Coordinates of N, CA and C in Angstrom, one line a residue:
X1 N -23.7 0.9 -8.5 CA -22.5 1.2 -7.8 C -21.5 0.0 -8.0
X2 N -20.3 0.2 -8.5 CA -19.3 -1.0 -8.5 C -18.0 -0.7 -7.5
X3 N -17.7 -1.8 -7.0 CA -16.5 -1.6 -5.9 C -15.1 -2.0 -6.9
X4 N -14.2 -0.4 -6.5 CA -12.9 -0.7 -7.3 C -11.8 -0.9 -6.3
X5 N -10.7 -1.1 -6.8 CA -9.3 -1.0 -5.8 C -8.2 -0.3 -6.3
X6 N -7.9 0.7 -5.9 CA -6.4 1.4 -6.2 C -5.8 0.4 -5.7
X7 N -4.1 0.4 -6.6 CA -3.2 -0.3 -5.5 C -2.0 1.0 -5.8
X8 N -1.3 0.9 -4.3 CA 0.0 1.6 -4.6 C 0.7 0.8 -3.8
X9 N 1.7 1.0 -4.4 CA 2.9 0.1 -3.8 C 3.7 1.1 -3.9
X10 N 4.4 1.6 -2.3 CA 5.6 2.5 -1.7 C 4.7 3.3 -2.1
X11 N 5.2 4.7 -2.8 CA 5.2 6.1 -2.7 C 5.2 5.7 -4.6
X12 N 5.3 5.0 -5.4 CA 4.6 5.1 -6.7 C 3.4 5.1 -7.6
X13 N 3.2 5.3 -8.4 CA 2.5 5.4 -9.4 C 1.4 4.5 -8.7
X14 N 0.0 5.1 -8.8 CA -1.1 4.3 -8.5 C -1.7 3.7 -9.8
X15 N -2.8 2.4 -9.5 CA -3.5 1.8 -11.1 C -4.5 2.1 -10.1
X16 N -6.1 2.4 -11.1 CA -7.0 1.7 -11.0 C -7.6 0.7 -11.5
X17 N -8.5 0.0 -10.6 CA -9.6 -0.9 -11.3 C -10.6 -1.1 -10.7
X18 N -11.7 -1.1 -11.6 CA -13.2 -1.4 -11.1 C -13.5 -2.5 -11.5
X19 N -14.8 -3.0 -10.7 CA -15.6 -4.4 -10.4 C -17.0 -3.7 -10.8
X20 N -17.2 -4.0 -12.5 CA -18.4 -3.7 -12.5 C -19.3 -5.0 -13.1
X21 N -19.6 -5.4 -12.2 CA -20.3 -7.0 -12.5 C -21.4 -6.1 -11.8
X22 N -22.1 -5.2 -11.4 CA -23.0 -4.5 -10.4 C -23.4 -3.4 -11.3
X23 N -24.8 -3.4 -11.6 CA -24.9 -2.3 -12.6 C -25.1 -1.2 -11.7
X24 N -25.8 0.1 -12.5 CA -26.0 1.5 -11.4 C -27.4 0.9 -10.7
X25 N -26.6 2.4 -9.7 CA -27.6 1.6 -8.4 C -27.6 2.7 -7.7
X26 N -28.4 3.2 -7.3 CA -28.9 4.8 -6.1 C -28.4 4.1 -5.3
X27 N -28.6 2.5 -4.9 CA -28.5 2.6 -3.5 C -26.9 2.4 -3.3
X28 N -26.4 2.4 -1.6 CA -25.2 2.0 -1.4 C -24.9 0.6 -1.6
X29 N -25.5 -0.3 -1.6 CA -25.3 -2.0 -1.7 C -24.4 -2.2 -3.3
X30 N -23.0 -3.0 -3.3 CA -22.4 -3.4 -3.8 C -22.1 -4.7 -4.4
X31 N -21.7 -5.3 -5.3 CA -21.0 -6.8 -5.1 C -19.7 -6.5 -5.8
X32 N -19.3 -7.7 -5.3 CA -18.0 -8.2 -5.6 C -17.5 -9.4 -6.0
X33 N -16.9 -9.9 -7.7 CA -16.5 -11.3 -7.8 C -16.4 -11.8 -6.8
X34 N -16.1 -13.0 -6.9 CA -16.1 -14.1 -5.7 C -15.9 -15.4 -6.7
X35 N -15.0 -16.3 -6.3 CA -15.0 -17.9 -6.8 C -16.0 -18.5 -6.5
X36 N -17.0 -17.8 -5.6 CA -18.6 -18.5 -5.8 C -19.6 -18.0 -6.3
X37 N -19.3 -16.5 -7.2 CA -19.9 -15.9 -8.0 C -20.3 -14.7 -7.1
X38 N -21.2 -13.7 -7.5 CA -20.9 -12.3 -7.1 C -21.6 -12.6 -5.7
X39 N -21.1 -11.6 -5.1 CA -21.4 -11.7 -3.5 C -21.7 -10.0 -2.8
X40 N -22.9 -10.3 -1.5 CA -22.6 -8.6 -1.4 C -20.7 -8.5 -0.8
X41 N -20.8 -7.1 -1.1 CA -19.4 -6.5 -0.8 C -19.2 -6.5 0.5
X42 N -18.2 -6.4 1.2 CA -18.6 -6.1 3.0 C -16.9 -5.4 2.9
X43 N -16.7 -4.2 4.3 CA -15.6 -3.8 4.2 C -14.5 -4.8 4.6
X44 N -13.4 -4.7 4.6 CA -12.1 -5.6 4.8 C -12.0 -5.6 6.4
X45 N -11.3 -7.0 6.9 CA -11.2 -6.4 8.6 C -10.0 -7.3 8.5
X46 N -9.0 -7.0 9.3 CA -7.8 -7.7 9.6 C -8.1 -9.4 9.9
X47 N -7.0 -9.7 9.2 CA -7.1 -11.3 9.1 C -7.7 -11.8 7.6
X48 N -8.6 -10.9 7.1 CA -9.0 -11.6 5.8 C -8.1 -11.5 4.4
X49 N -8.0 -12.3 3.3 CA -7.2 -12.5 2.6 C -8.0 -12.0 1.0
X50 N -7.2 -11.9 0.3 CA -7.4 -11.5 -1.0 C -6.6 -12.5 -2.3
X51 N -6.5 -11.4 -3.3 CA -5.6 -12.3 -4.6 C -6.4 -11.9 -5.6
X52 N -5.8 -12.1 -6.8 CA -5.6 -11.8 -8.0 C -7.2 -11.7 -8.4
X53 N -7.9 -11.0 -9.1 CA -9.1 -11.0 -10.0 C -8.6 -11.2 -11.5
X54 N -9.3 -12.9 -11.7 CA -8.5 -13.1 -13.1 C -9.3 -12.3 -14.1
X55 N -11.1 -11.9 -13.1 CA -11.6 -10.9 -14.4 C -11.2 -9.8 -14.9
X56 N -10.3 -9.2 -13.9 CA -10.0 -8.3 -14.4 C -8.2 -7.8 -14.5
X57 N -7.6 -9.1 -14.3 CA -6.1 -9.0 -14.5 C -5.3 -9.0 -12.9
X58 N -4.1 -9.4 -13.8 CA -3.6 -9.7 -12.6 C -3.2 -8.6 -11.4
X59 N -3.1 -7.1 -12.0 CA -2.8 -6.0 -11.1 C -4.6 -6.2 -10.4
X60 N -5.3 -6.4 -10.2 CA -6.8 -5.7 -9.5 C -7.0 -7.1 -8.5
X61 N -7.2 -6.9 -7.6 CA -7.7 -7.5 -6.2 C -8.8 -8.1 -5.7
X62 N -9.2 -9.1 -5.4 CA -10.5 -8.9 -4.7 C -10.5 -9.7 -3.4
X63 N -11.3 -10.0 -2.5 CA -11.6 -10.5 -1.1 C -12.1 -11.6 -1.3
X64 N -10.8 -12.9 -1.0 CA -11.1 -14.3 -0.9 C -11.2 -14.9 0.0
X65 N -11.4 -16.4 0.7 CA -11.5 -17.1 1.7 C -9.8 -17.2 1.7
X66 N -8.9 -17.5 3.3 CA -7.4 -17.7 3.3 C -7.4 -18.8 2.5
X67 N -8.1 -19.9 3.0 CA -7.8 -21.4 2.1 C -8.2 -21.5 1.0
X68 N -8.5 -20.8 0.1 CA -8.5 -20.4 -1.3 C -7.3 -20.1 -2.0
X69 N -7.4 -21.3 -3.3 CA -5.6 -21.5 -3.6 C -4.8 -20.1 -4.2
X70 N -6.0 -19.4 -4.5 CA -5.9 -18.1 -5.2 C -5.6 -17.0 -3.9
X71 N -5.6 -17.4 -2.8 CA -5.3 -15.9 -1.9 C -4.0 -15.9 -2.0
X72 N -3.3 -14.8 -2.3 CA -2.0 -14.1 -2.2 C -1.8 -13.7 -0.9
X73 N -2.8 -12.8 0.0 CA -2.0 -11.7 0.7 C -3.1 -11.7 2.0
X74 N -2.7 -11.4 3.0 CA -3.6 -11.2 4.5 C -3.5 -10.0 4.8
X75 N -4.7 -9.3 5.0 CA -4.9 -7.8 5.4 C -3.6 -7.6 6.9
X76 N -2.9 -7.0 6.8 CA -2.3 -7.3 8.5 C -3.1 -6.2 9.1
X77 N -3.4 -5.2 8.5 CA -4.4 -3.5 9.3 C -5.1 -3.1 8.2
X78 N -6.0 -3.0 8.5 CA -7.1 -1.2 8.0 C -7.2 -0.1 8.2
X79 N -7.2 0.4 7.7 CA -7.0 2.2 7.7 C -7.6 2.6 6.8
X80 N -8.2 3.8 7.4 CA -8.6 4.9 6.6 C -8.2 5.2 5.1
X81 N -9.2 5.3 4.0 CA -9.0 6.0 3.1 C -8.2 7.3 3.1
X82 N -7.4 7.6 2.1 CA -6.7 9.4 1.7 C -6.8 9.2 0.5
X83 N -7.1 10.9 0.1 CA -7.2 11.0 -1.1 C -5.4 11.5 -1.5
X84 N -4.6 11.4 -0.4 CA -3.1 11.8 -0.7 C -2.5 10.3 0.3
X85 N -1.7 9.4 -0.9 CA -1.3 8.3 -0.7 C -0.5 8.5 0.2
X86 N 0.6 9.4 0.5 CA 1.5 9.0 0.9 C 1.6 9.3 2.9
X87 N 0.2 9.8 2.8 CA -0.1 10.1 3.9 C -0.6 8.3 5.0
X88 N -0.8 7.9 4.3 CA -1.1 6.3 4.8 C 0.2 5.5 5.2
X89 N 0.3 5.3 6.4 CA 1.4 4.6 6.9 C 1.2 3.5 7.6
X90 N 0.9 2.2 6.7 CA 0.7 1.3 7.0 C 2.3 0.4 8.0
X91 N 1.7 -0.6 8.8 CA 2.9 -1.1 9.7 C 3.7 -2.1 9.2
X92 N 4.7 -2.0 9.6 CA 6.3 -3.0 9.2 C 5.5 -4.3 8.6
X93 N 6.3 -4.9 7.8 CA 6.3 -5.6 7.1 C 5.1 -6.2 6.0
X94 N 4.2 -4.4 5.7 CA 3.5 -5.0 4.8 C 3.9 -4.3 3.4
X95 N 3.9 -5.3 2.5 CA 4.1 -5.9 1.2 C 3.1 -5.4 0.0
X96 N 2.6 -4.9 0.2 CA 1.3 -3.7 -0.3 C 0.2 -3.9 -0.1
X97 N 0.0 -2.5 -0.8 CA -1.0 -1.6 0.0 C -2.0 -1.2 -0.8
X98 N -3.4 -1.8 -0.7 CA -4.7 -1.7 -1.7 C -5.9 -0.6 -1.0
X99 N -6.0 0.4 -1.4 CA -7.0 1.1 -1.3 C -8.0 1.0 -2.3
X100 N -9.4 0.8 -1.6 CA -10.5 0.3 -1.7 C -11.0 1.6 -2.4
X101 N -11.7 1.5 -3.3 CA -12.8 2.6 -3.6 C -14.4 2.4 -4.2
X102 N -15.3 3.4 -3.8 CA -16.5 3.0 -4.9 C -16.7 3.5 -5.5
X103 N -17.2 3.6 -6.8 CA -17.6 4.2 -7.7 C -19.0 3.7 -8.3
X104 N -19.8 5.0 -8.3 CA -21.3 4.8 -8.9 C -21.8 4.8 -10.4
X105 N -22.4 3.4 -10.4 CA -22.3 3.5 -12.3 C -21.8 2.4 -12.4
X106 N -21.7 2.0 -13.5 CA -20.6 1.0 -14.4 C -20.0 2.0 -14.9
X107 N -18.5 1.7 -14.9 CA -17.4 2.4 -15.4 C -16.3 1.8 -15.2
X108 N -15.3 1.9 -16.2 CA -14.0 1.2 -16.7 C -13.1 2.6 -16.4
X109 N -13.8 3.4 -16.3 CA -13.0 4.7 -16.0 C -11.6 4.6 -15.0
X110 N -12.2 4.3 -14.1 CA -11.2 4.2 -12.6 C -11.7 5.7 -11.8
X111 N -10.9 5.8 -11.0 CA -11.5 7.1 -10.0 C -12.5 6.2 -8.9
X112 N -13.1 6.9 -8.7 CA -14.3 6.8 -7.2 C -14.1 7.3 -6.2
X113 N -14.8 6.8 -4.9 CA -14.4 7.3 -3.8 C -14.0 6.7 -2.8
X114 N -12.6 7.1 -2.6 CA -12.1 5.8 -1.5 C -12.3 5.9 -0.3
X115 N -12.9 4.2 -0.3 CA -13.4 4.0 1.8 C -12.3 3.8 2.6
X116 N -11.2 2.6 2.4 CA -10.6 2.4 3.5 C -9.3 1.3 2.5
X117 N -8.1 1.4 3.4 CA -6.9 1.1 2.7 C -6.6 -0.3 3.3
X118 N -5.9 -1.3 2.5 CA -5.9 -2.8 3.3 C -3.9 -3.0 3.0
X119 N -3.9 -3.3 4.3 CA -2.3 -3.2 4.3 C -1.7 -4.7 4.0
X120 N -1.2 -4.9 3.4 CA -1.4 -6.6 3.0 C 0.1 -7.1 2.8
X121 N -0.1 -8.2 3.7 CA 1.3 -9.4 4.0 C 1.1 -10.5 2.7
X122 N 2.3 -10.8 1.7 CA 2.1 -12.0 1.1 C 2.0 -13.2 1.6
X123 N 0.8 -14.2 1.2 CA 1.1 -15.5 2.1 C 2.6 -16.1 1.5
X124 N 3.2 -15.8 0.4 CA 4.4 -16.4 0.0 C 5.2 -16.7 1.3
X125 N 6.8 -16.8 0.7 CA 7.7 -16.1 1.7 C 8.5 -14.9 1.0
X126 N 7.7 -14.4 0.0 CA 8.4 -13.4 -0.8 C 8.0 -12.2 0.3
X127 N 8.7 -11.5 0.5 CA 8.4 -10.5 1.5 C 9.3 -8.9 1.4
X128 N 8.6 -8.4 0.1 CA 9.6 -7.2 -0.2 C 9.6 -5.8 0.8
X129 N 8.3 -6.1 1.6 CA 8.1 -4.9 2.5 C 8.8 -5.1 3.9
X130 N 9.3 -6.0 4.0 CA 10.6 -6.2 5.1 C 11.5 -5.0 5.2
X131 N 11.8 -5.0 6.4 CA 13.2 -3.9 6.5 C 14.2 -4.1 6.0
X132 N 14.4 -3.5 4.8 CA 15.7 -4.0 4.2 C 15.9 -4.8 3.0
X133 N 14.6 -5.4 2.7 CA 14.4 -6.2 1.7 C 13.8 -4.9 -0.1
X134 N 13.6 -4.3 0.1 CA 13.9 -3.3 -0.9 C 12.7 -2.8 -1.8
X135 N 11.4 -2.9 -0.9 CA 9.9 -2.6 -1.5 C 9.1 -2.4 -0.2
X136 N 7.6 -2.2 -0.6 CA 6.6 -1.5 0.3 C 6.8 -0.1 1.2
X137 N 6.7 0.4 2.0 CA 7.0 1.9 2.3 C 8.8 1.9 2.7
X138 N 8.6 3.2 2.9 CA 9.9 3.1 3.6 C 9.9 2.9 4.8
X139 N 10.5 2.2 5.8 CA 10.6 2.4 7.2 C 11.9 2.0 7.5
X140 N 12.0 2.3 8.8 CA 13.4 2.3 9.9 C 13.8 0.6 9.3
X141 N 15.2 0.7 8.9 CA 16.0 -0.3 8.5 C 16.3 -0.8 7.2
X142 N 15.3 0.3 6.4 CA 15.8 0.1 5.0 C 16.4 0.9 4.7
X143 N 16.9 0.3 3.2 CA 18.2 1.1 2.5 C 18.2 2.0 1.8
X144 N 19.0 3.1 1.4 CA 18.0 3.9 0.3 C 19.7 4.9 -0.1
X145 N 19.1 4.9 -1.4 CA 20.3 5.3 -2.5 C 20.6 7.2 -2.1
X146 N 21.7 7.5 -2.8 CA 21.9 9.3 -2.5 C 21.0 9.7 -3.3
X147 N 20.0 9.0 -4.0 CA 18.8 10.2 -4.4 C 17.2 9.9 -3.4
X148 N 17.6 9.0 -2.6 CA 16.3 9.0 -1.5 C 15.7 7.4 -2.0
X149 N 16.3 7.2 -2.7 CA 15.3 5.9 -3.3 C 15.6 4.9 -2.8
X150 N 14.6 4.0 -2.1 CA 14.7 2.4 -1.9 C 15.7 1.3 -2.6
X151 N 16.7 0.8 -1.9 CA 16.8 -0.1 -2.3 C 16.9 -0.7 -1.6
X152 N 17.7 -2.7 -1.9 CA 17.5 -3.9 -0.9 C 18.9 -3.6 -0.4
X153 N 18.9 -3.7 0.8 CA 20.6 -3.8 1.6 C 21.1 -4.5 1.0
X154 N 21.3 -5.8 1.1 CA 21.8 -6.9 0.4 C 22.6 -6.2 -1.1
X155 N 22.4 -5.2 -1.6 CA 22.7 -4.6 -2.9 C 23.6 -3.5 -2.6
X156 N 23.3 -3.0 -1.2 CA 24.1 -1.3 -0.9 C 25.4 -1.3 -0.8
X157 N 25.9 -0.1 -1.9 CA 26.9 -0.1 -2.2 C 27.6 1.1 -0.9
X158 N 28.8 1.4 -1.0 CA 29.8 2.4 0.0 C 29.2 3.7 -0.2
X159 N 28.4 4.4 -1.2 CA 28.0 5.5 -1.2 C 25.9 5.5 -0.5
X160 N 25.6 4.7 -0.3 CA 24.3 4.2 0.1 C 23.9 4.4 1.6
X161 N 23.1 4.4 1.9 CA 22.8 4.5 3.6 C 21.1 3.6 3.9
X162 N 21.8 3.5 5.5 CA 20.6 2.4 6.2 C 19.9 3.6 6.8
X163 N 18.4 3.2 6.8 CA 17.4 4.1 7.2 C 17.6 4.3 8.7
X164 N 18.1 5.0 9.4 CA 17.8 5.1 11.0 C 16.7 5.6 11.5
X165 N 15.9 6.3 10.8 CA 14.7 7.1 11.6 C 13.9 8.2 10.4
X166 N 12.7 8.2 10.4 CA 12.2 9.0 9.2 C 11.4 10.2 10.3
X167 N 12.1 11.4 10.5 CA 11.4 12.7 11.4 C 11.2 13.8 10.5
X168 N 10.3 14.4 11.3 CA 10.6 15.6 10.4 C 11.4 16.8 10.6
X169 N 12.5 16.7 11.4 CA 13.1 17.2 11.7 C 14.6 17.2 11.4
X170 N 15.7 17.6 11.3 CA 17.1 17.0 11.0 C 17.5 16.7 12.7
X171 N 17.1 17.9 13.4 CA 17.8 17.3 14.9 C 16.9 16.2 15.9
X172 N 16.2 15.8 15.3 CA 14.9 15.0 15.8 C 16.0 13.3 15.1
X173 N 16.8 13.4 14.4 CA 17.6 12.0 14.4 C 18.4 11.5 15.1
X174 N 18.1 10.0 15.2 CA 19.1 9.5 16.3 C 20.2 9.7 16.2
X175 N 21.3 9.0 17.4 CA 22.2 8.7 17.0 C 23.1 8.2 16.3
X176 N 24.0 8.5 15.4 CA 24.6 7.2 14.6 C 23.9 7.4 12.9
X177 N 23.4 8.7 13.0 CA 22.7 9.5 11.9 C 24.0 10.3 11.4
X178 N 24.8 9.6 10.0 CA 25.6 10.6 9.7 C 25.3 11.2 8.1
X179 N 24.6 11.4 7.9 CA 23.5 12.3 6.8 C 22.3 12.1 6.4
X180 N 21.6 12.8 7.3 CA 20.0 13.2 7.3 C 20.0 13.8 5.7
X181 N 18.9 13.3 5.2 CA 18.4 13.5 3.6 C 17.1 14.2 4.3
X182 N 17.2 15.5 3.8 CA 15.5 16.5 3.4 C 14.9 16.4 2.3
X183 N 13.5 15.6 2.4 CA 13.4 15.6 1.0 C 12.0 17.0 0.4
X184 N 11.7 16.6 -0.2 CA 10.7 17.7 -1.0 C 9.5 18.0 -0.4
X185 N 9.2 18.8 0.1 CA 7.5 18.9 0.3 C 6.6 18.0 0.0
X186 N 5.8 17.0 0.8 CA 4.9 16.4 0.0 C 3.4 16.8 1.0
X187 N 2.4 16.7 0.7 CA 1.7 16.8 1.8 C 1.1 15.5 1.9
X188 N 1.0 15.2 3.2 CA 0.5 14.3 3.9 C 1.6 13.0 4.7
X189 N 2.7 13.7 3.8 CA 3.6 12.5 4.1 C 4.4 12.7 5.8
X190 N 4.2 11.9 6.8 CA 4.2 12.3 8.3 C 5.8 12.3 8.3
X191 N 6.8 12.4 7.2 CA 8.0 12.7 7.7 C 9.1 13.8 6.9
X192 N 9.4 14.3 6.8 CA 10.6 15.4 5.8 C 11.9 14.7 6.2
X193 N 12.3 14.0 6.8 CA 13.9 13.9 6.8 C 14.3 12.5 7.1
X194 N 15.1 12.0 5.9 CA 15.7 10.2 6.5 C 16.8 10.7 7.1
X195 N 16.8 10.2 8.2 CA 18.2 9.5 8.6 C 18.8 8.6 8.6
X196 N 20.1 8.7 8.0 CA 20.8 8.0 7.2 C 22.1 7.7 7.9
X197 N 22.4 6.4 7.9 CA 23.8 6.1 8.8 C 24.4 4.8 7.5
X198 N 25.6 4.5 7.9 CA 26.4 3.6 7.3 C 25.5 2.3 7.5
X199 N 25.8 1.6 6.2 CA 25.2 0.7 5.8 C 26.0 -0.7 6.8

């Protein structure tokens, strides 16, 4: 069994990648790189940190010590696996968002089965999942273009609007809501309608 990580970042295109330093294995027991060589796997809990797997590129992830010069990012929540991304609504100001999967066998394939999703703050001070700052989900205070699309405030032009509230309703928007955007059916996604007010 080898432990992989989807990442998606916002509502885009997911990658996989697997960790198969672990050959097949009936049983459940896993490992995972480590800068002190392979280690058993254990699940993620708030507060632990990650970063880059140089074995396997810079998109794939794995679970480092914080004071490891290599950790990028601190779990801020855990949550549940979905097999429908957009259903995962990780909290304000995380910066992306790594869902965990396992996969039995060695395989370069990608796929598996995902256990649980790690919502992740950069230790930088780059912080694109900020309200407003123009990346990670959408939430209340970001900006977003007449086709529904994120961008950074700091960029919003006179035709653009600030997120006031994501319902699924049009009369469920606050006040100060002067064009609720409906967008498309998605399933799992916990909202149908931005409200949208002057930037």
């Amino acid at each position: 069994m080898s432990l992989g990580v989807v990442i998606a970042l916002g509502f885009g295109a997911s990658q996989v990648f697997d960790d198969d330093t672990s050959g097949p294995s009936a049983s459940p027991s896993a490992s995972s790189s480590s800068s002190g060589g392979d280690v058993k796997a254990r699940n993620w809990s708030k507060g632990d940190c990650g970063g880059p797997d140089p074995e396997k590129g810079s998109a794939s992830y794995r679970m480092i010590d914080c004071d490891d010069s290599g950790a990028t990012f601190e779990a801020l929540e855990i949550m549940d696996a979905s097999i429908m991304p957009e259903s995962i609504q990780c909290p304000a100001g995380t910066d992306l968002i790594i869902e965990v999967s396992i996969s039995y066998g060695r395989s370069n394939s990608g796929g598996g089965i995902p256990t649980e999703t790690v919502c992740g703050r950069n230790l930088s001070g780059d912080h694109p999942g900020d309200a407003g700052a123009g990346g990670g989900q959408l939430v209340k205070g970001d900006c977003v273009d007449d086709r529904a699309q994120e961008i950074a405030c700091a960029s919003a032009g006179s035709s653009d609007l600030k997120v006031l509230g994501l319902v699924k309703k049009k009369a469920e928007c606050p006040s100060g809501t002067t064009e609720p955007m409906e967008l498309l059916f998605a399933i799992g996604r916990p909202y149908d309608v931005i409200c949208g007010g002057k930037v």
